PDB file of C-alpha atoms and ligand atoms in Angstrom:
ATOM      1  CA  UNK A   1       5.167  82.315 -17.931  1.00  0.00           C
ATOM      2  CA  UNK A   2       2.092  84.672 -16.361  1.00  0.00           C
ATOM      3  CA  UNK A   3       1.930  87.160 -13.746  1.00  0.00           C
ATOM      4  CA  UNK A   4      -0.606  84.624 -11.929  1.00  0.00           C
ATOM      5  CA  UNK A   5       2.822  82.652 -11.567  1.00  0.00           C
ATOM      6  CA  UNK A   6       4.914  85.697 -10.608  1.00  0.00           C
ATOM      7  CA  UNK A   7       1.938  85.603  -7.670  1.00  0.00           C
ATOM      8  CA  UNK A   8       1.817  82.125  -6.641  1.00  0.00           C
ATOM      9  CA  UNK A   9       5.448  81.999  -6.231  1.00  0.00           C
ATOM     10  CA  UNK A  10       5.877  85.279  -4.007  1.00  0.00           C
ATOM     11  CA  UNK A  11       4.197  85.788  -0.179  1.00  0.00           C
ATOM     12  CA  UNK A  12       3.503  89.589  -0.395  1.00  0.00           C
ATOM     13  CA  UNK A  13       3.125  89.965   3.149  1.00  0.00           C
ATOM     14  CA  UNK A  14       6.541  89.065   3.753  1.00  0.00           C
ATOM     15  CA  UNK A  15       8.588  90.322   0.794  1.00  0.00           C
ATOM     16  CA  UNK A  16       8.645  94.501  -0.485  1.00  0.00           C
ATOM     17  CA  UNK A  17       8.030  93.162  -4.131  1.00  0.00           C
ATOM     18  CA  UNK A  18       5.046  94.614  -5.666  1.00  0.00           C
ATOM     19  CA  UNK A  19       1.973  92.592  -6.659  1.00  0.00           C
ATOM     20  CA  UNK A  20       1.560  92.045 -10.259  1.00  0.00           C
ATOM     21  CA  UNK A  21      -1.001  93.199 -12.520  1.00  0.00           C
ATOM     22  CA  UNK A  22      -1.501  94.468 -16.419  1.00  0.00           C
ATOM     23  CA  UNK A  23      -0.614  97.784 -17.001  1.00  0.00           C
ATOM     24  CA  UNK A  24      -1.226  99.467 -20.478  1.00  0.00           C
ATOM     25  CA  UNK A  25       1.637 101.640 -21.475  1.00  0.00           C
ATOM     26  CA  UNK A  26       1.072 104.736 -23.833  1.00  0.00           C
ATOM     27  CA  UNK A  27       4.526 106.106 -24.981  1.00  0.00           C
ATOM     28  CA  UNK A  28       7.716 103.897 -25.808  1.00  0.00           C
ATOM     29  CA  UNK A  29       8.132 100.479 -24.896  1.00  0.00           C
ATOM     30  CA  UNK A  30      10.634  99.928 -21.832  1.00  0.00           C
ATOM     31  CA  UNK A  31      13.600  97.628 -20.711  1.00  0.00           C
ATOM     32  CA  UNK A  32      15.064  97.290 -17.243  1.00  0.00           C
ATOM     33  CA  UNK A  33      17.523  95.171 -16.398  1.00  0.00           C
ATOM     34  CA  UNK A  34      18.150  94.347 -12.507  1.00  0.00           C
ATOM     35  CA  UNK A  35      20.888  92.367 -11.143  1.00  0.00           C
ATOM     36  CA  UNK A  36      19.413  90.013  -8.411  1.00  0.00           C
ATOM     37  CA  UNK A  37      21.519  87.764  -6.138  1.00  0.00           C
ATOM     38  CA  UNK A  38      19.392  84.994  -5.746  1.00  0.00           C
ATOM     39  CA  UNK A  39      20.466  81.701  -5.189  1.00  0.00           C
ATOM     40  CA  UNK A  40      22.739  82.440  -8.483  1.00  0.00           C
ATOM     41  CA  UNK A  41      23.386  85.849  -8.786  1.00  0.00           C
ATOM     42  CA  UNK A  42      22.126  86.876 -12.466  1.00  0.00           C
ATOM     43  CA  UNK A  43      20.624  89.843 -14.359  1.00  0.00           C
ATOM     44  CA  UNK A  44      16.777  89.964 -15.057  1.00  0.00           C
ATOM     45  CA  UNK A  45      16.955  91.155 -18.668  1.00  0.00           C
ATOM     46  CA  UNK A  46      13.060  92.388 -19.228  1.00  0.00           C
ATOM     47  CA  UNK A  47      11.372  93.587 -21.926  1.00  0.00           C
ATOM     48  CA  UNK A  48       7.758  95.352 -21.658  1.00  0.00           C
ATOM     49  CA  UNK A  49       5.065  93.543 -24.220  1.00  0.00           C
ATOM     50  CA  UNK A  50       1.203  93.131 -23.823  1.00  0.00           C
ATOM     51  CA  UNK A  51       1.085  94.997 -20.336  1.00  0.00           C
ATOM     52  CA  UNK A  52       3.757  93.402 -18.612  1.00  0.00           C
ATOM     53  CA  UNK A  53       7.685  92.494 -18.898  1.00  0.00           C
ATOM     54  CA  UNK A  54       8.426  89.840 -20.431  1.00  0.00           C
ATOM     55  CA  UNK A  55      11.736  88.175 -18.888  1.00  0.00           C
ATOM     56  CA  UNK A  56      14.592  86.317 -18.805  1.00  0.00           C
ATOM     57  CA  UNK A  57      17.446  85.797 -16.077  1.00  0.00           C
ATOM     58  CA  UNK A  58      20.890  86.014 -18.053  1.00  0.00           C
ATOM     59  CA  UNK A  59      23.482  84.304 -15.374  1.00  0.00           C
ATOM     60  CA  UNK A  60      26.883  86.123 -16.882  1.00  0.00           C
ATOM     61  CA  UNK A  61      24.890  89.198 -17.818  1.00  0.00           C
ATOM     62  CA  UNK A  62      24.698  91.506 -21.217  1.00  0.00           C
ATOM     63  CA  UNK A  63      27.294  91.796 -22.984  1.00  0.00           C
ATOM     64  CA  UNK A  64      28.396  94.333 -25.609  1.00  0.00           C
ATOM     65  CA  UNK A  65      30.608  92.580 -27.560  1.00  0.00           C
ATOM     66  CA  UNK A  66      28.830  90.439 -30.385  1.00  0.00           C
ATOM     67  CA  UNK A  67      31.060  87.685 -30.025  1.00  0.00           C
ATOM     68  CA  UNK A  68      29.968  86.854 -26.756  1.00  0.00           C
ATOM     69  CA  UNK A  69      26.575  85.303 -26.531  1.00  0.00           C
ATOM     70  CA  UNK A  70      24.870  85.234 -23.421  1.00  0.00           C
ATOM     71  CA  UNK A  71      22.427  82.013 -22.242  1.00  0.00           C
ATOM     72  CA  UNK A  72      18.987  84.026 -21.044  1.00  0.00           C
ATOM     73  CA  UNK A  73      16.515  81.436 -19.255  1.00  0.00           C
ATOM     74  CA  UNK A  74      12.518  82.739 -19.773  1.00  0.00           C
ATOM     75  CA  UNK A  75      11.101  83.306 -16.546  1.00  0.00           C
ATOM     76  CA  UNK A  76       7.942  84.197 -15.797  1.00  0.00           C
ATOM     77  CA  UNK A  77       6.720  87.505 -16.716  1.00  0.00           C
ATOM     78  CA  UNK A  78       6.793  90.145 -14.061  1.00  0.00           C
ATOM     79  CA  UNK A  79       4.219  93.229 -13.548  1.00  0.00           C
ATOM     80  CA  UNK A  80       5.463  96.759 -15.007  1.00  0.00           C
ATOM     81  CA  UNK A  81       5.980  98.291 -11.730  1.00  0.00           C
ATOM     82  CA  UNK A  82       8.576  95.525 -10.983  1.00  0.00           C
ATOM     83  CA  UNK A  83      10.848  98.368 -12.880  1.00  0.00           C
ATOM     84  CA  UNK A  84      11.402 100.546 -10.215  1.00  0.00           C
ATOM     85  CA  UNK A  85      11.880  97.782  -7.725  1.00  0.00           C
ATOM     86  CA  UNK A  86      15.487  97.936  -5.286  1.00  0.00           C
ATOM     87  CA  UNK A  87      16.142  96.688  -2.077  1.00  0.00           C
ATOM     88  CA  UNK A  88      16.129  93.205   0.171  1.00  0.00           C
ATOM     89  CA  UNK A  89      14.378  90.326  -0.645  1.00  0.00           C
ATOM     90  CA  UNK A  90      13.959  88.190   2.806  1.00  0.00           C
ATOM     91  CA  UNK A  91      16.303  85.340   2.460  1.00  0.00           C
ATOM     92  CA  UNK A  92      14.043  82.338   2.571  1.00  0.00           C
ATOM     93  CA  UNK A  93      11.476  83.987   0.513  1.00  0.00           C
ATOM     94  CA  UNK A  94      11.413  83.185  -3.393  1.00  0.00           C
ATOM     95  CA  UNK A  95      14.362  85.040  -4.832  1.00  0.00           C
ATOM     96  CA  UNK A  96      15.598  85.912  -1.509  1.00  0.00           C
ATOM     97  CA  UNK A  97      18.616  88.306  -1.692  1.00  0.00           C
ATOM     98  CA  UNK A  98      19.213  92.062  -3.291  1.00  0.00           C
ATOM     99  CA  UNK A  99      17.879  93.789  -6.428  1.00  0.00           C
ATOM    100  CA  UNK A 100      19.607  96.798  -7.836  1.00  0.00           C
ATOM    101  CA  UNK A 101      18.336  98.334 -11.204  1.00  0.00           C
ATOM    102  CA  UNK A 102      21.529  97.887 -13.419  1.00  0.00           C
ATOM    103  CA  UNK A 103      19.839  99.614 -16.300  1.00  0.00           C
ATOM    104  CA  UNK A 104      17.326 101.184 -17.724  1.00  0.00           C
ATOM    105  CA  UNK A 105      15.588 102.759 -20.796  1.00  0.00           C
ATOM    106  CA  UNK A 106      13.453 102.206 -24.031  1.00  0.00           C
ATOM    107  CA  UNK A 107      13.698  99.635 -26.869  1.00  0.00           C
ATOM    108  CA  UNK A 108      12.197  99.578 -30.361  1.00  0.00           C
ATOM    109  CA  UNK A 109      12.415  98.097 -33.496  1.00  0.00           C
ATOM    110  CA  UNK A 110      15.427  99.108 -35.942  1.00  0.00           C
ATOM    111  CA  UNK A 111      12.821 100.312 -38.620  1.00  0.00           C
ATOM    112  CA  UNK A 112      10.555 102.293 -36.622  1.00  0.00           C
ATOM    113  CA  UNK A 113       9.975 103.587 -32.724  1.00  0.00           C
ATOM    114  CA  UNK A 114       5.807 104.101 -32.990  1.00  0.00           C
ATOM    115  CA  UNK A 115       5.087 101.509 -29.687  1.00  0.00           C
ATOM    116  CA  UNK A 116       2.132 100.398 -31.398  1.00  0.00           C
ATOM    117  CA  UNK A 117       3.957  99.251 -34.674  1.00  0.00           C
ATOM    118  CA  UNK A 118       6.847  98.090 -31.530  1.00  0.00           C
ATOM    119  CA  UNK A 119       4.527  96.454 -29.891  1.00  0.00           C
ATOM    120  CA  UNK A 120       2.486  94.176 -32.612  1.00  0.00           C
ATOM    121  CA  UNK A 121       5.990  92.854 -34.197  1.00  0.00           C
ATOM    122  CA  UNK A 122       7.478  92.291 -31.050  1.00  0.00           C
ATOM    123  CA  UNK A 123       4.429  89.742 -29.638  1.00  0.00           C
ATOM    124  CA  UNK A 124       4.979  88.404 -32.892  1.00  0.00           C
ATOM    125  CA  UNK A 125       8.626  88.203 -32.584  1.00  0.00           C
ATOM    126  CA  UNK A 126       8.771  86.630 -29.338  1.00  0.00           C
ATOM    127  CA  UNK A 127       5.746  84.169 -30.444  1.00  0.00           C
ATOM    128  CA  UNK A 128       8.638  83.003 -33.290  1.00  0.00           C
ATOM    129  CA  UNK A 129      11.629  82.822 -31.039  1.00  0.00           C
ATOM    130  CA  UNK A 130      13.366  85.058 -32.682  1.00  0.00           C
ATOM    131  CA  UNK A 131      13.498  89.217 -31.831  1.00  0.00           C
ATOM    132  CA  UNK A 132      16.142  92.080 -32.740  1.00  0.00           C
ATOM    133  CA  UNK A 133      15.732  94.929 -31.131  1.00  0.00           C
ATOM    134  CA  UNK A 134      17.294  98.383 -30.437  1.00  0.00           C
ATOM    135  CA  UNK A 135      18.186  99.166 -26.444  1.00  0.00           C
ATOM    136  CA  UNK A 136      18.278 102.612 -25.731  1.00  0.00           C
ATOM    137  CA  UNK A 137      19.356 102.572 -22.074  1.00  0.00           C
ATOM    138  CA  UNK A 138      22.484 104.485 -19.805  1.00  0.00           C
ATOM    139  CA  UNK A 139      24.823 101.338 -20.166  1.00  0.00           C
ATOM    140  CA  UNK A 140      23.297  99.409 -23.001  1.00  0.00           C
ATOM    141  CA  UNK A 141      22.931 101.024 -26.150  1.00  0.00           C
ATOM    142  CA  UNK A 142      22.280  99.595 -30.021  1.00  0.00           C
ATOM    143  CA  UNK A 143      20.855  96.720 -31.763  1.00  0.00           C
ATOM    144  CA  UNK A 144      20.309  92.944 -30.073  1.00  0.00           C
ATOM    145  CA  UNK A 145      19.229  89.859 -30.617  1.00  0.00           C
ATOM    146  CA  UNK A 146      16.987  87.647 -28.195  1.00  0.00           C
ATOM    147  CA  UNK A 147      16.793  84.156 -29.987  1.00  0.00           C
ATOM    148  CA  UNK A 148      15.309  80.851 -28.892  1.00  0.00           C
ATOM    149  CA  UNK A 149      16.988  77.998 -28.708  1.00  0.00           C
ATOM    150  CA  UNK A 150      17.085  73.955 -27.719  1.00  0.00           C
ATOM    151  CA  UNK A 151      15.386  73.929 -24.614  1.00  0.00           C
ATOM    152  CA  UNK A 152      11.682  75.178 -23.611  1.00  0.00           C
ATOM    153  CA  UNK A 153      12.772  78.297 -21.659  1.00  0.00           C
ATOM    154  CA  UNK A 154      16.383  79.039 -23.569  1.00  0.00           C
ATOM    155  CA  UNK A 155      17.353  81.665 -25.087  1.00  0.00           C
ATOM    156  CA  UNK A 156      20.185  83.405 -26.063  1.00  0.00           C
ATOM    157  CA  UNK A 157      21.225  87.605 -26.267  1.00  0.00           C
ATOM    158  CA  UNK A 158      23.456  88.729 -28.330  1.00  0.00           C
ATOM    159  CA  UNK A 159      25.174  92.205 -29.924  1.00  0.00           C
ATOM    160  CA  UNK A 160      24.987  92.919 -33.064  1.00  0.00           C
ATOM    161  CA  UNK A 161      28.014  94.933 -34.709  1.00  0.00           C
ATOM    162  CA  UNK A 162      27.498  98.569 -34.553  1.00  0.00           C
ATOM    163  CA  UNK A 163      29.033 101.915 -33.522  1.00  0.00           C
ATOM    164  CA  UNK A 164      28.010 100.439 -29.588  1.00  0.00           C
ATOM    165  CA  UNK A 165      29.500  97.708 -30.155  1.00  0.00           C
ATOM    166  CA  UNK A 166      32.639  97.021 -27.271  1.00  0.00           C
ATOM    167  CA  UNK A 167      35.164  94.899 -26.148  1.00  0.00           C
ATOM    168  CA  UNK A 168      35.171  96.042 -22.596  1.00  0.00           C
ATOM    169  CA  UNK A 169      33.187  93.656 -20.065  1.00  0.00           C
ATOM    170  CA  UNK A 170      29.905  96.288 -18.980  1.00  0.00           C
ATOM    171  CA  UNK A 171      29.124  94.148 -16.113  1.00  0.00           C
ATOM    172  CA  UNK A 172      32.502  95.864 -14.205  1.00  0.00           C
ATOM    173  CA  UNK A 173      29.950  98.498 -13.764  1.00  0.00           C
ATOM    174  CA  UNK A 174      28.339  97.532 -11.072  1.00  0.00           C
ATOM    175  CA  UNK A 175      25.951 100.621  -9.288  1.00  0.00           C
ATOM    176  CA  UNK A 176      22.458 100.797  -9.681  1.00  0.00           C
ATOM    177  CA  UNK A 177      21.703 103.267 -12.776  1.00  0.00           C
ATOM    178  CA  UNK A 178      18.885 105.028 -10.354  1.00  0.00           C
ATOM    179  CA  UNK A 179      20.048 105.637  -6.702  1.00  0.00           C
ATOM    180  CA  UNK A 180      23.638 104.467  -7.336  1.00  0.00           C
ATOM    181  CA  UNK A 181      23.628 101.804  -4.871  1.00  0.00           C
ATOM    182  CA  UNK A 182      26.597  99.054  -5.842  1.00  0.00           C
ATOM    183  CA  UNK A 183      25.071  95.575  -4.846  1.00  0.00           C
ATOM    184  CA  UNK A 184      27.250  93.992  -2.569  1.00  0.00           C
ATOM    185  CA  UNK A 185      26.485  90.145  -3.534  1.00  0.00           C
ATOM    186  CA  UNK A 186      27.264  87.818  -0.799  1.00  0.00           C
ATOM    187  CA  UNK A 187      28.957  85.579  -2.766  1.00  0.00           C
ATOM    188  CA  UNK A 188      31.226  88.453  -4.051  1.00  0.00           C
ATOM    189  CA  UNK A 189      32.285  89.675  -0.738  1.00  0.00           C
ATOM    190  CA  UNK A 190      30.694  87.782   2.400  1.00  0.00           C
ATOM    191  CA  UNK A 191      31.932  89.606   5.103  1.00  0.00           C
ATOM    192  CA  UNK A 192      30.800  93.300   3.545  1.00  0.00           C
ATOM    193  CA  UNK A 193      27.600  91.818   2.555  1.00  0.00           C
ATOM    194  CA  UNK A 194      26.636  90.833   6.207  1.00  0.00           C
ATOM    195  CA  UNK A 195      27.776  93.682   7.385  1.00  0.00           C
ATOM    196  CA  UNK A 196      25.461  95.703   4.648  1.00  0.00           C
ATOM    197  CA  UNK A 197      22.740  93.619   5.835  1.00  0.00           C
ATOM    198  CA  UNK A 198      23.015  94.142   9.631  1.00  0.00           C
ATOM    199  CA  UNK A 199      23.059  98.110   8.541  1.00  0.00           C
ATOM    200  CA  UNK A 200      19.854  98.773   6.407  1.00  0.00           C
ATOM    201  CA  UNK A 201      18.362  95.312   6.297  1.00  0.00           C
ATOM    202  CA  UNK A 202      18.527  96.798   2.426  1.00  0.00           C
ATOM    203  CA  UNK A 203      20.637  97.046  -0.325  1.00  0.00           C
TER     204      UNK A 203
HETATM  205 MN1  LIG B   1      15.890  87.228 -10.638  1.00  0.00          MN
END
């Protein structure tokens, strides 16, 4: 789950993504989440470890109510400056289709936020399948859970019960947390999403 596979599977001279390498981080650890209408659409739920994000594609999305659990599939890692990646994806290209960044922010440990102390348990964590984790980001806020389970690459995120704990579905918020941009998936509304395509060949 390397960036040399986030490589092999992209052509950079025909898609905007950025080329991935390490990047050392010296402040707190980040999460991004971008929802990405790919073949499925999903959200790409990453988490930055070891000089890259670590990451998983979570079809329904995060949810903030702990009774809802939400399947996350481990994909391969991507490079750090995948965060601040929006815009078109050539259809025919891997991942073709449109990435918005749904959210964004910082995530530590519930005991401490020193990102070296952050960073040691959470390779650990993620080595044992199992990591809890507070999100500090504009739409999702409070303590997770990222747990491994049956298959290779499954894994599941999940709420814990706290004061950000909600029934209301988070997903119905559907702009980009940086330039605002709603993602018009093409499976949500065809006819708009051509016609968002002929426009700006973006987002
Ligand atoms: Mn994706």
């Amino acid at each position: 789950m390397t960036l040399t596979m986030y490589n092999k599977k992209r052509n950079f001279k025909k898609t905007p993504e950025p080329k991935g390498m390490k990047a050392r981080h010296e402040e707190a650890l980040r999460f991004i989440v971008q929802k990405h209408d790919a073949s499925q659409l999903h959200y790409d739920f990453r988490l930055e470890m070891d000089g890259v994000m670590k990451s998983w594609a979570v079809p329904k999305g995060p949810s903030l109510n702990p009774t809802e659990k939400r399947l996350a599939m481990q994909v391969e890692d991507h490079p750090i400056s995948y965060n601040t990646f929006e815009g078109h994806i050539p259809l025919g290209q891997y991942g073709g289709g449109d990435v918005i960044v749904w959210d964004q922010g910082t995530y530590h440990l519930p005991q401490t936020t020193n990102p070296y102390i952050n960073e040691k348990v959470f390779i650990d964590e993620l080595e044992r399948g199992r990591m809890k984790f507070v999100l500090e980001g504009k739409k999702l806020k409070g303590i997770f859970s990222l747990f491994h389970f049956g298959e290779k690459n499954q894994w599941m995120l999940v709420k814990f019960q706290d004061m950000y704990a909600r029934k209301t579905d988070i997903t119905k918020d559907p702009r980009s947390v940086v330039s605002r941009k709603k993602l018009i998936g093409r499976r949500e509304d065809p006819k708009k999403y051509a016609k968002a395509v002929k426009k700006s060949k973006k987002v």
